[in-house]
Tab-separated table of N, CA and C in Angstrom:
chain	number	residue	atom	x	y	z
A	130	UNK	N	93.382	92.067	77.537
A	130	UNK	CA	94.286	91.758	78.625
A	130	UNK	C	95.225	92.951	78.841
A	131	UNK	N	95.359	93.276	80.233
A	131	UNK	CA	96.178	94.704	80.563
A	131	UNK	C	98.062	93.674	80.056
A	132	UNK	N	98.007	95.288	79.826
A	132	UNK	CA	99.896	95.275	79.404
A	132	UNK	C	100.875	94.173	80.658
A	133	UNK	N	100.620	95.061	81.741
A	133	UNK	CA	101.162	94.119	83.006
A	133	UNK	C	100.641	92.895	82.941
A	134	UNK	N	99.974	91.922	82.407
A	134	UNK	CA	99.742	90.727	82.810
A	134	UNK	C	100.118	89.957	81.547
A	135	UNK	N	100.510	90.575	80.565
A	135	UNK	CA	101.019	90.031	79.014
A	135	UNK	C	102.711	89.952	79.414
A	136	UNK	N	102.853	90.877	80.115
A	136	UNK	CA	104.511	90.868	80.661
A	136	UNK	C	104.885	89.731	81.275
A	137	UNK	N	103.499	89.187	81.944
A	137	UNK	CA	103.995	88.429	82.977
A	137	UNK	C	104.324	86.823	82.194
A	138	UNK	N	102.901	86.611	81.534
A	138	UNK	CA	102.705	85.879	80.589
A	138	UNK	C	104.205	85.387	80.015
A	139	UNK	N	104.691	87.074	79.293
A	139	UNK	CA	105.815	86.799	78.292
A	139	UNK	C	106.926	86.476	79.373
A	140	UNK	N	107.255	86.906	80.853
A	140	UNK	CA	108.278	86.388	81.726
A	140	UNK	C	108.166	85.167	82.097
A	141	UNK	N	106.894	84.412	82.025
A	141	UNK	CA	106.639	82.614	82.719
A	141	UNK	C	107.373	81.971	81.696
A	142	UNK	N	107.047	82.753	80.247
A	142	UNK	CA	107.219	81.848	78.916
A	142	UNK	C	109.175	81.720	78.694
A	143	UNK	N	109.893	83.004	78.663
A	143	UNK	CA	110.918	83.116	78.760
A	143	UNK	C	111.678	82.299	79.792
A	144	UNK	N	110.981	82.480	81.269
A	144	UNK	CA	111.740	81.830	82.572
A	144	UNK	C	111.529	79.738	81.927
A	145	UNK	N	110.502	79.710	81.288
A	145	UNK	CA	110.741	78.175	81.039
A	145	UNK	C	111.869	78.184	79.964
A	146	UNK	N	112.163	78.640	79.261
A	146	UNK	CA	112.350	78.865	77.878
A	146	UNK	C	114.217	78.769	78.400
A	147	UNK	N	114.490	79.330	79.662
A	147	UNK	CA	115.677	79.467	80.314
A	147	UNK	C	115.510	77.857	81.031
A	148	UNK	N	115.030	77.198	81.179
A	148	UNK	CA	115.166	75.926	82.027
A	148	UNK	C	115.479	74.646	81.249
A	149	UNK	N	114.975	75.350	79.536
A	149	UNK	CA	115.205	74.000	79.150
A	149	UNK	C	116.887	73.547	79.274
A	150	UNK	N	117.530	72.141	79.020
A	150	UNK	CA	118.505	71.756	79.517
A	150	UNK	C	119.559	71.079	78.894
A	151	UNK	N	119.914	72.478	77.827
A	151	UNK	CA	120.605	72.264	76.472
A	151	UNK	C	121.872	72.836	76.702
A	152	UNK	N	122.957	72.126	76.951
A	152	UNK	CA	124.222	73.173	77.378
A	152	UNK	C	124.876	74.428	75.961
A	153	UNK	N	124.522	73.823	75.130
A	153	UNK	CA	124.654	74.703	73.815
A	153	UNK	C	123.898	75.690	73.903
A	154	UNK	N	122.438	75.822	74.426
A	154	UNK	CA	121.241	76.558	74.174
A	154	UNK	C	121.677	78.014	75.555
A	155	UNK	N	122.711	77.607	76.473
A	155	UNK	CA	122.798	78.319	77.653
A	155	UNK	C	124.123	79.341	77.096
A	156	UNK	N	125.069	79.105	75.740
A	156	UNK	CA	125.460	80.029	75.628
A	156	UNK	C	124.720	81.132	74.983
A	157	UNK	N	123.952	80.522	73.947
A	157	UNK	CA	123.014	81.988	73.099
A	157	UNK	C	122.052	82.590	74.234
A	158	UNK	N	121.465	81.835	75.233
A	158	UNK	CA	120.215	82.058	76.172
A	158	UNK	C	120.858	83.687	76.695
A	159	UNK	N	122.052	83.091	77.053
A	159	UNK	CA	122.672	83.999	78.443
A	159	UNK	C	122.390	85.295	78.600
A	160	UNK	N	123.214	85.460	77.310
A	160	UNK	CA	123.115	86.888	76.490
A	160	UNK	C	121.606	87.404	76.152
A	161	UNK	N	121.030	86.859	75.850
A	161	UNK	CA	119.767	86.969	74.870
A	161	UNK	C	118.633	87.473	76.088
A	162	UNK	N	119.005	86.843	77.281
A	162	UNK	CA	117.937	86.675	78.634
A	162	UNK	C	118.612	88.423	78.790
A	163	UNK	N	119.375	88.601	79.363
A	163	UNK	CA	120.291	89.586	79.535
A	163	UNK	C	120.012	91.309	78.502
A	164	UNK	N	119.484	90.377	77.397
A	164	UNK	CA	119.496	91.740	76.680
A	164	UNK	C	117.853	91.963	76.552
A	165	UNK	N	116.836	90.650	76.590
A	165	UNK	CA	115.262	90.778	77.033
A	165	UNK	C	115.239	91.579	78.399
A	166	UNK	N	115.794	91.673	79.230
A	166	UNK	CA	115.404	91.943	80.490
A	166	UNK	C	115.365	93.311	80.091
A	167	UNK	N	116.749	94.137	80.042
A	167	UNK	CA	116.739	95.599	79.532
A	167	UNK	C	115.154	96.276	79.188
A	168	UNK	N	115.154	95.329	77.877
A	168	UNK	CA	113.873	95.964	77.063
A	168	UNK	C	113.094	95.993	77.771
A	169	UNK	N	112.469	94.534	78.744
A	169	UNK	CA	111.204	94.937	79.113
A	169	UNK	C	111.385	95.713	80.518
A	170	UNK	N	111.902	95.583	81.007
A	170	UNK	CA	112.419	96.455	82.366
A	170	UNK	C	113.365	97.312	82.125
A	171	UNK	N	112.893	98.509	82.186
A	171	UNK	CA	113.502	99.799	81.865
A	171	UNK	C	114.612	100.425	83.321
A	172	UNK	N	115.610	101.331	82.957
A	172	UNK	CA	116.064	102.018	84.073
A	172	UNK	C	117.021	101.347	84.684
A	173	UNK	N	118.014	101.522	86.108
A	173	UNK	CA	118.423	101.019	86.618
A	173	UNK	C	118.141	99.497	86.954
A	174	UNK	N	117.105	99.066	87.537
A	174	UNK	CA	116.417	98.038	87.924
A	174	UNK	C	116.424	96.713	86.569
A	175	UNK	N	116.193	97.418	85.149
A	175	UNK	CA	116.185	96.689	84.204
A	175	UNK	C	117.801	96.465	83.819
A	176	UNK	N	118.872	96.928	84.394
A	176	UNK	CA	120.149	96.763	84.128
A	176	UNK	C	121.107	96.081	84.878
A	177	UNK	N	120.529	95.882	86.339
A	177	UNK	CA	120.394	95.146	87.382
A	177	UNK	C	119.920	93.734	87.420
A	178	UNK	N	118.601	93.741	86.653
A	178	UNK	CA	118.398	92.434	86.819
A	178	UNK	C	119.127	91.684	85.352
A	179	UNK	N	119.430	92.663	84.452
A	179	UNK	CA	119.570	91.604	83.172
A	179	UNK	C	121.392	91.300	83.511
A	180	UNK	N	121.877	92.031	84.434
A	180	UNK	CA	123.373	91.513	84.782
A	180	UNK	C	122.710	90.281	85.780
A	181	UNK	N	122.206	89.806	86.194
A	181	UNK	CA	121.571	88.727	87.179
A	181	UNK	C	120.965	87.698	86.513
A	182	UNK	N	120.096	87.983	85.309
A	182	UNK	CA	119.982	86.989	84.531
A	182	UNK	C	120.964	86.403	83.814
A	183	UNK	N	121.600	86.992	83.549
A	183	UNK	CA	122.806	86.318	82.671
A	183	UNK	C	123.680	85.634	83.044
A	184	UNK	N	123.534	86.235	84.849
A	184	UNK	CA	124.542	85.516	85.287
A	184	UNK	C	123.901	84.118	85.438
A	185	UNK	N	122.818	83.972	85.605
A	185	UNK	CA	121.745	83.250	86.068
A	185	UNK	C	121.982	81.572	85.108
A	186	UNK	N	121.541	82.292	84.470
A	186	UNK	CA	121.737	81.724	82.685
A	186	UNK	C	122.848	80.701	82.050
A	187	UNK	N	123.978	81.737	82.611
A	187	UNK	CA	125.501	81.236	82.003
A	187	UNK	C	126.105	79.967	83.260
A	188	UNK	N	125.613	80.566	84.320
A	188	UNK	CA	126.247	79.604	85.306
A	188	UNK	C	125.132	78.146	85.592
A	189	UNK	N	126.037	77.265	85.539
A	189	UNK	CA	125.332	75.831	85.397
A	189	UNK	C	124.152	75.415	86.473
A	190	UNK	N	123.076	74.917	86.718
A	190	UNK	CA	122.468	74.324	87.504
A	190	UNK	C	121.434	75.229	88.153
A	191	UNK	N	121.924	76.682	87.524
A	191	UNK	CA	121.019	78.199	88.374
A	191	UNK	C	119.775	78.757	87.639
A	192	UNK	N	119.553	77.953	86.371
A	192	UNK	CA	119.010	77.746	85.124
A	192	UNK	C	117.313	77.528	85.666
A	193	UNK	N	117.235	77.503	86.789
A	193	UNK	CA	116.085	76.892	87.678
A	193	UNK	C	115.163	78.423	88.187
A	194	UNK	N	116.489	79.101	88.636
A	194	UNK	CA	115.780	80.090	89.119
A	194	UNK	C	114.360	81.392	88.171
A	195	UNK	N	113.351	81.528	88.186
A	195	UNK	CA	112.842	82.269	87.004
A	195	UNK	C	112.670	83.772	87.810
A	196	UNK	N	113.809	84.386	86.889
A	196	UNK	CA	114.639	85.420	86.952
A	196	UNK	C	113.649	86.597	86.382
A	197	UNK	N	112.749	86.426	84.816
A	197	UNK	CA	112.305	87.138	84.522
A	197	UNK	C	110.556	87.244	85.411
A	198	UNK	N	110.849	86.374	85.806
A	198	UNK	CA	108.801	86.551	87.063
A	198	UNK	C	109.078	87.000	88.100
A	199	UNK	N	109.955	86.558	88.762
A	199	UNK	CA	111.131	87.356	90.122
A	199	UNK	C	110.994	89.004	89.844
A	200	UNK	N	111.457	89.270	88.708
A	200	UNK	CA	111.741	90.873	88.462
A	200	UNK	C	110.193	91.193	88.076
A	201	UNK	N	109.306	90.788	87.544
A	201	UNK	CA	108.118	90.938	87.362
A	201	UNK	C	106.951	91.405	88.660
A	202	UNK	N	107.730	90.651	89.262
A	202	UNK	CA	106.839	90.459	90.853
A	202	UNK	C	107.211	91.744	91.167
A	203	UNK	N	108.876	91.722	91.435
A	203	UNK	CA	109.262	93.119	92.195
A	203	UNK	C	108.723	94.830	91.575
A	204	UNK	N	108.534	94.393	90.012
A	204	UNK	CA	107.765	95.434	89.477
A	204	UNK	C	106.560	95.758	89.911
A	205	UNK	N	105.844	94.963	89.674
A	205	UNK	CA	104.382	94.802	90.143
A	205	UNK	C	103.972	95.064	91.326
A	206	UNK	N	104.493	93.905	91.920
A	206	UNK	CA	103.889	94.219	93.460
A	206	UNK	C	104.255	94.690	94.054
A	207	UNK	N	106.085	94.612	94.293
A	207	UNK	CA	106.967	95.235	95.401
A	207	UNK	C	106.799	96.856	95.304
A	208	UNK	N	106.840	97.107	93.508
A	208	UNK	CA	107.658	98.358	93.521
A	208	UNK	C	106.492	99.147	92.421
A	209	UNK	N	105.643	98.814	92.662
A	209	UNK	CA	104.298	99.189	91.926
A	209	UNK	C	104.117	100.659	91.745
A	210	UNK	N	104.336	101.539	92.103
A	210	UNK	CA	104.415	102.989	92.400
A	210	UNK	C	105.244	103.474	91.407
A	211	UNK	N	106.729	103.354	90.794
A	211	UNK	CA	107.530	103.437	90.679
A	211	UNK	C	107.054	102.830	88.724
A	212	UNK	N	106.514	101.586	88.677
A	212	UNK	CA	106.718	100.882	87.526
A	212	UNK	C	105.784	101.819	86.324
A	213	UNK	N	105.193	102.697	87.471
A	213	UNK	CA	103.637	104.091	86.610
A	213	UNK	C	104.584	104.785	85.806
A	214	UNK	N	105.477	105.380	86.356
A	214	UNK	CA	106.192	106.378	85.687
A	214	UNK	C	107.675	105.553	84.425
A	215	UNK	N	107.398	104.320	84.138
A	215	UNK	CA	108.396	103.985	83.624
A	215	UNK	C	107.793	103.491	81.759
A	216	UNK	N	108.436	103.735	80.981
A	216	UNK	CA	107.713	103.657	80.044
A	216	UNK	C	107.713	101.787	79.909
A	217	UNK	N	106.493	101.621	79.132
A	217	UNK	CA	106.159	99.893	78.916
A	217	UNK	C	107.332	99.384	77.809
A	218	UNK	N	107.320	97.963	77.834
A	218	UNK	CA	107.879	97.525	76.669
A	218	UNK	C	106.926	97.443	75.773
């Protein structure tokens, strides 16, 4: 299985992983989503979205949105050109 589609894999698994609906579980998540994003999304874009996940994360009811397949997509498909020259997680 190519690298890009294990990413994606590991972003479906994380974005559920953010939905479950534990108000305790949304303070460690926040951070934790926030500091996954970095790693696997490198550069500006990976610093961008992990301030968005977190916010995502921390604020109540937004827990829905999947933040890490969102940024996955925009890697992939949107910004595909760009994701060649960036090193993998």
């Amino acid at each position: 299985m190519n690298k890009k589609y294990k990413k994606l894999i590991l972003s479906i698994v994380l974005d559920i992983i953010g939905i479950i609906p534990i108000p305790f579980l949304d303070v460690i998540w926040a951070p934790l989503s926030g500091y996954l994003m970095t790693k696997m999304y490198k550069g500006k874009q990976g610093k961008v979205a992990a301030i968005i996940s977190f916010i995502e994360e921390a604020v109540p009811f937004l827990d829905v949105v999947p933040t890490f397949t969102i940024m996955w997509i925009y890697s992939y498909v949107f910004n595909k050109e760009k994701v060649e020259k960036i090193i993998e997680f």
